[in-house]
Tab-separated table of C-alpha atoms in Angstrom:
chain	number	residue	atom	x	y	z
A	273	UNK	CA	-17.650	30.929	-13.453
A	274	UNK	CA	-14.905	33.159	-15.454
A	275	UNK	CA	-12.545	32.387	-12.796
A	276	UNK	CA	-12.897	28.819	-12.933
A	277	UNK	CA	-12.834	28.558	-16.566
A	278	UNK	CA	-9.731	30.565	-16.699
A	279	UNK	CA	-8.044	28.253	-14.017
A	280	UNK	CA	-9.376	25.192	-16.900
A	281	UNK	CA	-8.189	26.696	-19.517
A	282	UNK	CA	-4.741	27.541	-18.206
A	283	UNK	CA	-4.475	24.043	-17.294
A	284	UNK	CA	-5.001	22.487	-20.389
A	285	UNK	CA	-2.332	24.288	-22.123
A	286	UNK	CA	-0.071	22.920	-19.292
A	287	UNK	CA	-1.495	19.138	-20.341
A	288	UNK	CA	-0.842	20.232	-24.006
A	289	UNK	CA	2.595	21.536	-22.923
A	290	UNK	CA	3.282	17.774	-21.205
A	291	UNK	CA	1.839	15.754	-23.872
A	292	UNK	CA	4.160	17.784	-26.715
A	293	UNK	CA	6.960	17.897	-24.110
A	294	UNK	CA	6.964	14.961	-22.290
A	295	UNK	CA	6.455	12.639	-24.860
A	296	UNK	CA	9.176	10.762	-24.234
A	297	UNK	CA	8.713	9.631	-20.461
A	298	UNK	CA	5.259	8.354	-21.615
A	299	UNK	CA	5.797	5.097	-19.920
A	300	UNK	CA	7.339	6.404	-16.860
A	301	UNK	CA	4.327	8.890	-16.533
A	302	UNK	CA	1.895	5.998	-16.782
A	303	UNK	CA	3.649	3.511	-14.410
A	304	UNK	CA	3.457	6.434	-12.058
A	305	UNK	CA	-0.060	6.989	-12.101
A	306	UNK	CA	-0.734	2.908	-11.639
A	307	UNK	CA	2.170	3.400	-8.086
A	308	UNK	CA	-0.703	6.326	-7.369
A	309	UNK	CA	-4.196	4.173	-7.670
A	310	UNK	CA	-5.638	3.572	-4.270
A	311	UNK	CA	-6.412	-0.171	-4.774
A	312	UNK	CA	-2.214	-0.858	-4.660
A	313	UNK	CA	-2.840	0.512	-0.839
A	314	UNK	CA	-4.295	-2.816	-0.105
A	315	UNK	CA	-2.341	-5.696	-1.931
A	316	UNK	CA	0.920	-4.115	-2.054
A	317	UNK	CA	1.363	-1.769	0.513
A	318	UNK	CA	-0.538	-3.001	3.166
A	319	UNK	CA	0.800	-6.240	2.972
A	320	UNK	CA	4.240	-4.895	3.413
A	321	UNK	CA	3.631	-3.202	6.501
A	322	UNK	CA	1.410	-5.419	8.466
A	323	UNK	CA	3.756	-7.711	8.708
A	324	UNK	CA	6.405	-5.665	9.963
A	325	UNK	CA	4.364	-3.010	12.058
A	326	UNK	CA	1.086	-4.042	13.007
A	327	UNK	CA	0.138	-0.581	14.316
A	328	UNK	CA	1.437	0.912	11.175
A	329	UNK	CA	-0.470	-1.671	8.633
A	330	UNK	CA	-3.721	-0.772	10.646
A	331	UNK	CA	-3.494	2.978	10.769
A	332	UNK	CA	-2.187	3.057	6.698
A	333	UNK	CA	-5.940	0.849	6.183
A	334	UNK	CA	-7.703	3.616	8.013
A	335	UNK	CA	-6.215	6.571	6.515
A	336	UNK	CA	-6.653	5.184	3.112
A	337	UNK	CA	-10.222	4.089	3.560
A	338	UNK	CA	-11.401	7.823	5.669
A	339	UNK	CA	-9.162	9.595	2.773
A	340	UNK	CA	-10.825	8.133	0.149
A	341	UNK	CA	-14.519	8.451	1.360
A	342	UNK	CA	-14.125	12.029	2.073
A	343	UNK	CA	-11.978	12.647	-1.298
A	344	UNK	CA	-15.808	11.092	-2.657
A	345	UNK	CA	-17.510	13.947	-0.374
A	346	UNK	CA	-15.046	16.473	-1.387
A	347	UNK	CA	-15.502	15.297	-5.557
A	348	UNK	CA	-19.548	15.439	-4.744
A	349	UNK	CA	-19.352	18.806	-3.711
A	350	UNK	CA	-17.032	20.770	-5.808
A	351	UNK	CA	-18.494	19.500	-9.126
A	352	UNK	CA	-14.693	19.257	-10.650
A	353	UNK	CA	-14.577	18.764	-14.128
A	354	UNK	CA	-12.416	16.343	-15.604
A	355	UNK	CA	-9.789	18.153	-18.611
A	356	UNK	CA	-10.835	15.457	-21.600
A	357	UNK	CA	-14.498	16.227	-21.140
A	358	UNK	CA	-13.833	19.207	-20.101
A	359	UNK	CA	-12.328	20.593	-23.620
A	360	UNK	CA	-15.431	19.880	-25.490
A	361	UNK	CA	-17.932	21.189	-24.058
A	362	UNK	CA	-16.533	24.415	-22.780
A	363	UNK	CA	-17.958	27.730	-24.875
A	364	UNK	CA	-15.044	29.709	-24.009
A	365	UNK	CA	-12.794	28.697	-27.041
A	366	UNK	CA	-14.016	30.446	-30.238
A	367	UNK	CA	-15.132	29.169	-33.856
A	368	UNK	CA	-15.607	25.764	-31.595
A	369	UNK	CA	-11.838	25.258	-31.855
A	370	UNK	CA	-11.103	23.325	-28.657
A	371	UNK	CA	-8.115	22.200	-28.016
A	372	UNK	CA	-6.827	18.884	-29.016
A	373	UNK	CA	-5.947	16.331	-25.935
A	374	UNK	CA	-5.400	13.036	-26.394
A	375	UNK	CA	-6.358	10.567	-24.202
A	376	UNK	CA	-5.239	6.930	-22.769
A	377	UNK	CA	-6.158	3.595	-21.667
A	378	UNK	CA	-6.291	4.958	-18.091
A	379	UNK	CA	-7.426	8.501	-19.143
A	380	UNK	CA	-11.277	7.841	-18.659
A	381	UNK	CA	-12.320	7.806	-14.901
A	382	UNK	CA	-16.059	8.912	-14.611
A	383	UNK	CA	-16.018	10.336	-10.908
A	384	UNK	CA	-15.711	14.013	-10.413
A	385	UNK	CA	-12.241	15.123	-11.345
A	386	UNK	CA	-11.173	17.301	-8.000
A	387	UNK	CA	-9.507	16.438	-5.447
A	388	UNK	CA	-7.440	13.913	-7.044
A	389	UNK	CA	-8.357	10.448	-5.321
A	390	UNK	CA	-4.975	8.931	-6.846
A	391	UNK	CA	-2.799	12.433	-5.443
A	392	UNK	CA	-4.749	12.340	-2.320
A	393	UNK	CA	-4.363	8.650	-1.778
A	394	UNK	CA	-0.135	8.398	-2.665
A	395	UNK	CA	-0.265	11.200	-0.049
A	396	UNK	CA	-1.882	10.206	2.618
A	397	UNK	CA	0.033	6.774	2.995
A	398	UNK	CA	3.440	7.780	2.081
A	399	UNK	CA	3.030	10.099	4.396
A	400	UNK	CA	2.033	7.294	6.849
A	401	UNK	CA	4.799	5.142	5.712
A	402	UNK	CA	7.784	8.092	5.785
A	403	UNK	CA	6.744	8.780	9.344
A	404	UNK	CA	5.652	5.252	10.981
A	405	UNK	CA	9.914	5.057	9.331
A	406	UNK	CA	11.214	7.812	10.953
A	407	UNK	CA	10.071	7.254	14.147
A	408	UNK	CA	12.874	4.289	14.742
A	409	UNK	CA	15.248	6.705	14.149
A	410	UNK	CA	13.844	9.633	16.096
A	411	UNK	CA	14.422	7.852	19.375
A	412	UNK	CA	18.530	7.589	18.748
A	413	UNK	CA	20.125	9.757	21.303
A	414	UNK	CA	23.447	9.604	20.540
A	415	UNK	CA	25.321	12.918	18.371
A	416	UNK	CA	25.983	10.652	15.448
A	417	UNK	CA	22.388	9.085	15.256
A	418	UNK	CA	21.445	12.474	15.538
A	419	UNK	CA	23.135	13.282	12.277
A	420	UNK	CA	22.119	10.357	11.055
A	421	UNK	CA	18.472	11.283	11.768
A	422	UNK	CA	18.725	14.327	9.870
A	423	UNK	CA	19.707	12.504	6.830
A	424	UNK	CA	17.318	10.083	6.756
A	425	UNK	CA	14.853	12.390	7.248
A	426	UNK	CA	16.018	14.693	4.370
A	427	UNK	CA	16.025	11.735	2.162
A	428	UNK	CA	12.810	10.062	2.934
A	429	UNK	CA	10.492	13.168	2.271
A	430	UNK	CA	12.397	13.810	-0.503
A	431	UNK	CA	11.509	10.114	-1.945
A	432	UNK	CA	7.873	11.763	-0.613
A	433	UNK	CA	7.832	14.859	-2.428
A	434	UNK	CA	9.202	13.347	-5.578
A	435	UNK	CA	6.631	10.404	-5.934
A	436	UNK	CA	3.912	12.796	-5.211
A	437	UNK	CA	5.012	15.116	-7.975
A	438	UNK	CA	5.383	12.260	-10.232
A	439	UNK	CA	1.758	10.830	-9.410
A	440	UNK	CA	0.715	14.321	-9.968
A	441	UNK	CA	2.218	15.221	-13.132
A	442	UNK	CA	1.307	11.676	-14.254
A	443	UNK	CA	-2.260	12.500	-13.502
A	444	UNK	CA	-2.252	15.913	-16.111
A	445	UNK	CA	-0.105	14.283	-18.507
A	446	UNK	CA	-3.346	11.576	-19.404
A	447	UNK	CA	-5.633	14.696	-18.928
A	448	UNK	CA	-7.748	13.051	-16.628
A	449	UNK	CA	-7.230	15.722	-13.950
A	450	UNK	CA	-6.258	19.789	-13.889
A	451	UNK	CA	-3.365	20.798	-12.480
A	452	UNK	CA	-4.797	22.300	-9.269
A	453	UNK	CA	-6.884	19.221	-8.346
A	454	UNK	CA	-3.669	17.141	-7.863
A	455	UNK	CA	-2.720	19.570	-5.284
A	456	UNK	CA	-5.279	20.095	-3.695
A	457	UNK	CA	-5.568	16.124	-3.616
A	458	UNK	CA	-1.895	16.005	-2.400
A	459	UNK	CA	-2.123	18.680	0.728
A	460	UNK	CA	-5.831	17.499	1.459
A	461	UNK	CA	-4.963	13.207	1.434
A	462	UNK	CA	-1.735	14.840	4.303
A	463	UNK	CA	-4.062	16.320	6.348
A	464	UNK	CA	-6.493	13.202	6.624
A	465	UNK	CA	-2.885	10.949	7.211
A	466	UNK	CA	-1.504	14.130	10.242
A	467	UNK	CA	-4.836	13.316	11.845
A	468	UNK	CA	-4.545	10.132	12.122
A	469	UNK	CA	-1.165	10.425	13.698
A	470	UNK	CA	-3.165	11.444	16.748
A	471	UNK	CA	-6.139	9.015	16.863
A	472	UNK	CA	-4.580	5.723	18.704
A	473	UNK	CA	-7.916	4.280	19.398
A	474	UNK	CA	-8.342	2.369	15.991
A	475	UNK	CA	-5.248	0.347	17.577
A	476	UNK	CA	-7.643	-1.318	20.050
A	477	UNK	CA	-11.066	-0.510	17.845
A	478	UNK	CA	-13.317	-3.870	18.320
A	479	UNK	CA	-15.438	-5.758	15.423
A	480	UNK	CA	-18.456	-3.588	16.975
A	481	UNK	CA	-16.716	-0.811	15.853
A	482	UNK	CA	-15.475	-1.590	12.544
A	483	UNK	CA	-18.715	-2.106	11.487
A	484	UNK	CA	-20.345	0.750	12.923
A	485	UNK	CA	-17.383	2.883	11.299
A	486	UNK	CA	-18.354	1.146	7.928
A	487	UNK	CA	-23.022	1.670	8.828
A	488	UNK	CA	-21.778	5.599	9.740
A	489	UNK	CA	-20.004	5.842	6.454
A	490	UNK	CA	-21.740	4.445	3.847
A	491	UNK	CA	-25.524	5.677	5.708
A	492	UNK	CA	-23.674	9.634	5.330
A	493	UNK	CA	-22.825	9.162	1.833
A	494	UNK	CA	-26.257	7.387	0.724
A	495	UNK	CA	-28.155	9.900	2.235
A	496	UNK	CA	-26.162	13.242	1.025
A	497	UNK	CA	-26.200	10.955	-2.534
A	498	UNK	CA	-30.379	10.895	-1.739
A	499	UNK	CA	-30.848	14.174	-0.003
A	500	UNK	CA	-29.424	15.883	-3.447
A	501	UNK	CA	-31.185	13.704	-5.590
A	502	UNK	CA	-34.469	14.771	-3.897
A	503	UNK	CA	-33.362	18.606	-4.927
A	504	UNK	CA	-32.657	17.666	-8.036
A	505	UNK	CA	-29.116	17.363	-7.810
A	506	UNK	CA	-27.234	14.756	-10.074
A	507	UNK	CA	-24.399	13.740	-8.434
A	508	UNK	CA	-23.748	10.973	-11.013
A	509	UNK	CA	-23.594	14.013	-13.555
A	510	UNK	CA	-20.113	13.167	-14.197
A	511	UNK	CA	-20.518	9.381	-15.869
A	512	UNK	CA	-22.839	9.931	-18.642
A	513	UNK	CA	-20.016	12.530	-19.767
A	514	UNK	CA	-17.302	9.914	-19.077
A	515	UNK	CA	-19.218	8.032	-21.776
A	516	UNK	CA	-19.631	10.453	-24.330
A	517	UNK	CA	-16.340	11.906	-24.525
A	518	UNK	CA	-13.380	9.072	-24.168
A	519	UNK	CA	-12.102	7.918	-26.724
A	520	UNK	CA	-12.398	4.870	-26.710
A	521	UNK	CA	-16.301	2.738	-25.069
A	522	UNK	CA	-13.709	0.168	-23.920
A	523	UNK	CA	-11.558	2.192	-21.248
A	524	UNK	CA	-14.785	2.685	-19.687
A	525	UNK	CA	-14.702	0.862	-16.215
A	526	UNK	CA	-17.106	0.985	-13.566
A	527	UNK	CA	-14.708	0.212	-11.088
A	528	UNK	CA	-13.811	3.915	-11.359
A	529	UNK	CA	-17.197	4.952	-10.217
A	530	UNK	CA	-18.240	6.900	-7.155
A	531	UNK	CA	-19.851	3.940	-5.161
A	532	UNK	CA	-17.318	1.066	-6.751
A	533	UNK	CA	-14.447	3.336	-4.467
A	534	UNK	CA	-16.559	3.402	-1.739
A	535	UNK	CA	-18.137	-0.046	-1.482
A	536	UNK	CA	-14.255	-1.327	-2.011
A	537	UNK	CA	-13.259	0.846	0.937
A	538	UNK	CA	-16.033	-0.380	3.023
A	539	UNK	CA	-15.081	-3.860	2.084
A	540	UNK	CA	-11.374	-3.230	3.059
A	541	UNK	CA	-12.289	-1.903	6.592
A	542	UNK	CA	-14.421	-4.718	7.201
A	543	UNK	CA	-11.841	-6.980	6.371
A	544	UNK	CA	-9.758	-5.894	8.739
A	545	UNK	CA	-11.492	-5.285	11.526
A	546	UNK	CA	-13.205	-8.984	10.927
A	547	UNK	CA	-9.571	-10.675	10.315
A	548	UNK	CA	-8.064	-8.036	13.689
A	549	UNK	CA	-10.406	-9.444	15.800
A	550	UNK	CA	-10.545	-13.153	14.840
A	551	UNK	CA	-8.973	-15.915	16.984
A	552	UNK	CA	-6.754	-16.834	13.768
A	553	UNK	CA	-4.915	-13.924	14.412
A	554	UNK	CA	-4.500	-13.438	17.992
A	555	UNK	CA	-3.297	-17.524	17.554
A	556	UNK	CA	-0.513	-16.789	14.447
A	557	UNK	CA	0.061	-12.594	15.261
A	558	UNK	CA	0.181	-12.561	19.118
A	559	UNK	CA	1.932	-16.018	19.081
A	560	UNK	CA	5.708	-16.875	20.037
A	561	UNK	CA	6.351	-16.931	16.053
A	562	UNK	CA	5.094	-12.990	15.647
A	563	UNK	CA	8.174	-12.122	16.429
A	564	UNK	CA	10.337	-13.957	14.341
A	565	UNK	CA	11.760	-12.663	11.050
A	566	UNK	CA	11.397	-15.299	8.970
A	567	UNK	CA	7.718	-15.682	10.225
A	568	UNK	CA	7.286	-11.986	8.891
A	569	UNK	CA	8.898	-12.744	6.127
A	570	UNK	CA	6.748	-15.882	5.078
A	571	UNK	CA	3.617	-13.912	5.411
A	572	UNK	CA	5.178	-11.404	3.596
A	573	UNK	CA	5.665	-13.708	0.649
A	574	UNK	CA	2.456	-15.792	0.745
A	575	UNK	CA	0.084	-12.532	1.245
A	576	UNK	CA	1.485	-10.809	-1.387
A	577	UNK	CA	1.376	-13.640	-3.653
A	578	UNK	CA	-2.180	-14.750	-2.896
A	579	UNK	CA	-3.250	-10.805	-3.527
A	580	UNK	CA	-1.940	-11.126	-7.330
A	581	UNK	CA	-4.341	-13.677	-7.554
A	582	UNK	CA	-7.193	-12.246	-6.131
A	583	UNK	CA	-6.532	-9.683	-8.903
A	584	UNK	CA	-6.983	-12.208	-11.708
A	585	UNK	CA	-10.666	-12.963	-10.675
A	586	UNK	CA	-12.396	-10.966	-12.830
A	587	UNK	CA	-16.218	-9.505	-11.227
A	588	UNK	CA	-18.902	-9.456	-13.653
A	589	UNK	CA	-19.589	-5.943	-14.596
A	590	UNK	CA	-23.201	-6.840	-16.428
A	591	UNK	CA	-24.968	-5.900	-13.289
A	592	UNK	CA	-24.383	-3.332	-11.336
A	593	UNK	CA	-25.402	-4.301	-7.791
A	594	UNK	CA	-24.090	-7.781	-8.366
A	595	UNK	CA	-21.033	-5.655	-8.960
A	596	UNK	CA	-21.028	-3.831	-5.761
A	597	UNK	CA	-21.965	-7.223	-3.359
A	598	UNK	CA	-19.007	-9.212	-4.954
A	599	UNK	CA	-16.616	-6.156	-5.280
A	600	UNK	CA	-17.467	-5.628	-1.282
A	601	UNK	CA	-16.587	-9.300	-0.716
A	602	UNK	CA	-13.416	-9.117	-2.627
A	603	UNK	CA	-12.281	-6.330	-0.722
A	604	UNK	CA	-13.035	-7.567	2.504
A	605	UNK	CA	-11.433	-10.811	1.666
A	606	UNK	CA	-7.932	-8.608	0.917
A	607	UNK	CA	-7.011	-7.582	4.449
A	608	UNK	CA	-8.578	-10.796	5.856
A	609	UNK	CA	-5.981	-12.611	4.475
A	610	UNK	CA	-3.598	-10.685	4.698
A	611	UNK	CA	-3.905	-10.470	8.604
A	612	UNK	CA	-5.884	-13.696	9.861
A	613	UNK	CA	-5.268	-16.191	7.122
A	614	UNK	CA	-2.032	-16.376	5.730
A	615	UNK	CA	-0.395	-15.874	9.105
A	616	UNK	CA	-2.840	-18.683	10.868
A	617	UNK	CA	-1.322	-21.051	7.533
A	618	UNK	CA	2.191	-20.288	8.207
A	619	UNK	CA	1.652	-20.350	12.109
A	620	UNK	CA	0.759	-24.074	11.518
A	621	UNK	CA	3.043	-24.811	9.033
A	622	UNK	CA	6.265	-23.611	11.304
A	623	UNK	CA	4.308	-25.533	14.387
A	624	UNK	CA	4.185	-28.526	12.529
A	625	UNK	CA	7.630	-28.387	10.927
A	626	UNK	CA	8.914	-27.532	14.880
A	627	UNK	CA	7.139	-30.704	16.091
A	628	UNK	CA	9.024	-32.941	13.514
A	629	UNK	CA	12.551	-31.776	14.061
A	630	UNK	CA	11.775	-32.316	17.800
């Protein structure tokens, strides 16, 4: 439509305006749009908080993996074009003089380009963190901790707002995203976080449920994916022009792909819900040692570092279902750890170091 191709075209002179601009904080920009990418959600943030709020490391795994699969429904349904594609096939520039954008290593995804999955995902679980933060302080009575209250609050959605601007900016500045998809990404990924503020039954969800969470989710977004197929509705349209138009074959990845996001989110969910319910946890995380610091700390340490290597196996990317199963098992294998593993390892290790001092 004209109204859509104006909103396009004004935002590419705002990515031209960054790239000339902004050249300078080039490294800054990219950093920040690596602290927006969803998968950091589950080795570095999660990790972080499970150990020191349970209830908050559970609800941040939910929010991130509902956000995500509806920021897929939300990309399948508005058709959002992505700003380095974008630019060269548009008619609306004459002689065929399209603008000039140049692109990056992380400038290629091939999903839909609105809402913003990395906008919507910083959002949503900041927005988890800043408040599961606040609410030690709320409960100070006092006049002082009142005062103090206020300040903390003022300075921890101001750390919000200003990451989320910088993932967003970040976002244009690669041109892999128009100005108002980050927005829209940003307000959309605090909605799915506010409701989740008042769902408290994923606290005591059981394995049953987990998995038919994960069945409901990936059974709605197969069948919309078939149902418009069957009308003749691509809703892969996006890749081939992913292909054609970066830069460069190599900064193709199909882990940015519309079922690689979900399959990894289902993956996550079932991790946890599998690692929640397990007897390794309830042993180690509902044992005399949960609540001592330099337990936390430990499983702190050892998740975080066994995460960094579960990022240096590589999945095979020659076939694509292959792809999915083992990406799905690697995912599911992240929370697992994270909540039934690592702490079971330390639980034993401080048991057995206990039994030999005694």
């Amino acid at each position: 439509s004209i109204k859509m191709d104006l909103l396009h075209s004004n935002g590419v002179l705002i990515i031209q305006h960054l790239q000339r601009d902004y050249r300078a904080y080039q490294d800054f920009l990219n950093f920040m749009s690596h602290v927006g990418d969803p998968r950091n959600i589950f080795s570095i943030y999660f990790p972080l908080w499970f150990q020191l709020n349970q209830v908050v490391g559970t609800k941040m795994i939910w929010v991130a993996v509902i956000g995500d699969w509806f920021n897929l429904i939300f990309k399948w349904i508005l058709f959002g074009h992505r700003p380095y594609w974008w630019v060269q096939e548009t008619m609306i520039y004459p002689n065929q003089s399209s603008p000039c954008l140049e692109q990056f290593p992380i400038t290629c995804e091939t999903g839909p380009g609105s809402p913003s999955g990395h906008a919507m995902g910083s959002s949503c679980v900041w927005y988890v963190m800043v408040t599961a933060a606040l609410s030690y302080t709320v409960r100070w009575k006092d006049k002082s901790a009142v005062t103090l209250h206020r300040l903390t609050w003022s300075f921890l959605w101001s750390i919000f707002w200003i990451i989320q601007i910088s993932v967003c900016i970040s976002r244009v500045f690669i041109a892999t995203h128009f100005p108002h998809q980050v927005i829209l990404g940003v307000f959309a990924g605090i909605l799915v976080a506010e409701a989740f503020e008042h769902t408290p039954a994923i606290q005591t969800a059981s394995l049953r449920m987990y998995i038919k969470t994960n069945l409901f989710l990936f059974i709605f977004a197969l069948g919309f994916y078939l149902v418009l197929k069957l009308l003749d509705i691509d809703l892969l349209w996006s890749v081939p022009k992913a292909k054609k138009w970066c830069a460069n074959p190599d900064w193709i990845n199909i882990d940015t792909t519309p079922f690689a996001g979900l399959v990894r989110n289902l993956g996550a969910l079932f991790g946890l819900g599998l690692g929640i319910n397990s007897e390794m946890f309830i042993t180690s995380c509902k044992g005399k040692n949960s609540c001592k610091m330099s337990f936390r700390l430990l499983c702190i340490a050892a998740s975080l570092a066994t995460l960094q290597l579960y990022n240096c196996v590589k999945i095979p990317t020659h076939t694509e279902y292959l792809f999915y199963i083992l990406s799905f098992c690697k995912s599911a294998a992240m929370p697992l750890t994270v909540v039934a593993l690592v702490p079971y390892c330390v639980h034993s290790l401080m048991r057995t170091t206990e039994k030999k001092l005694n």
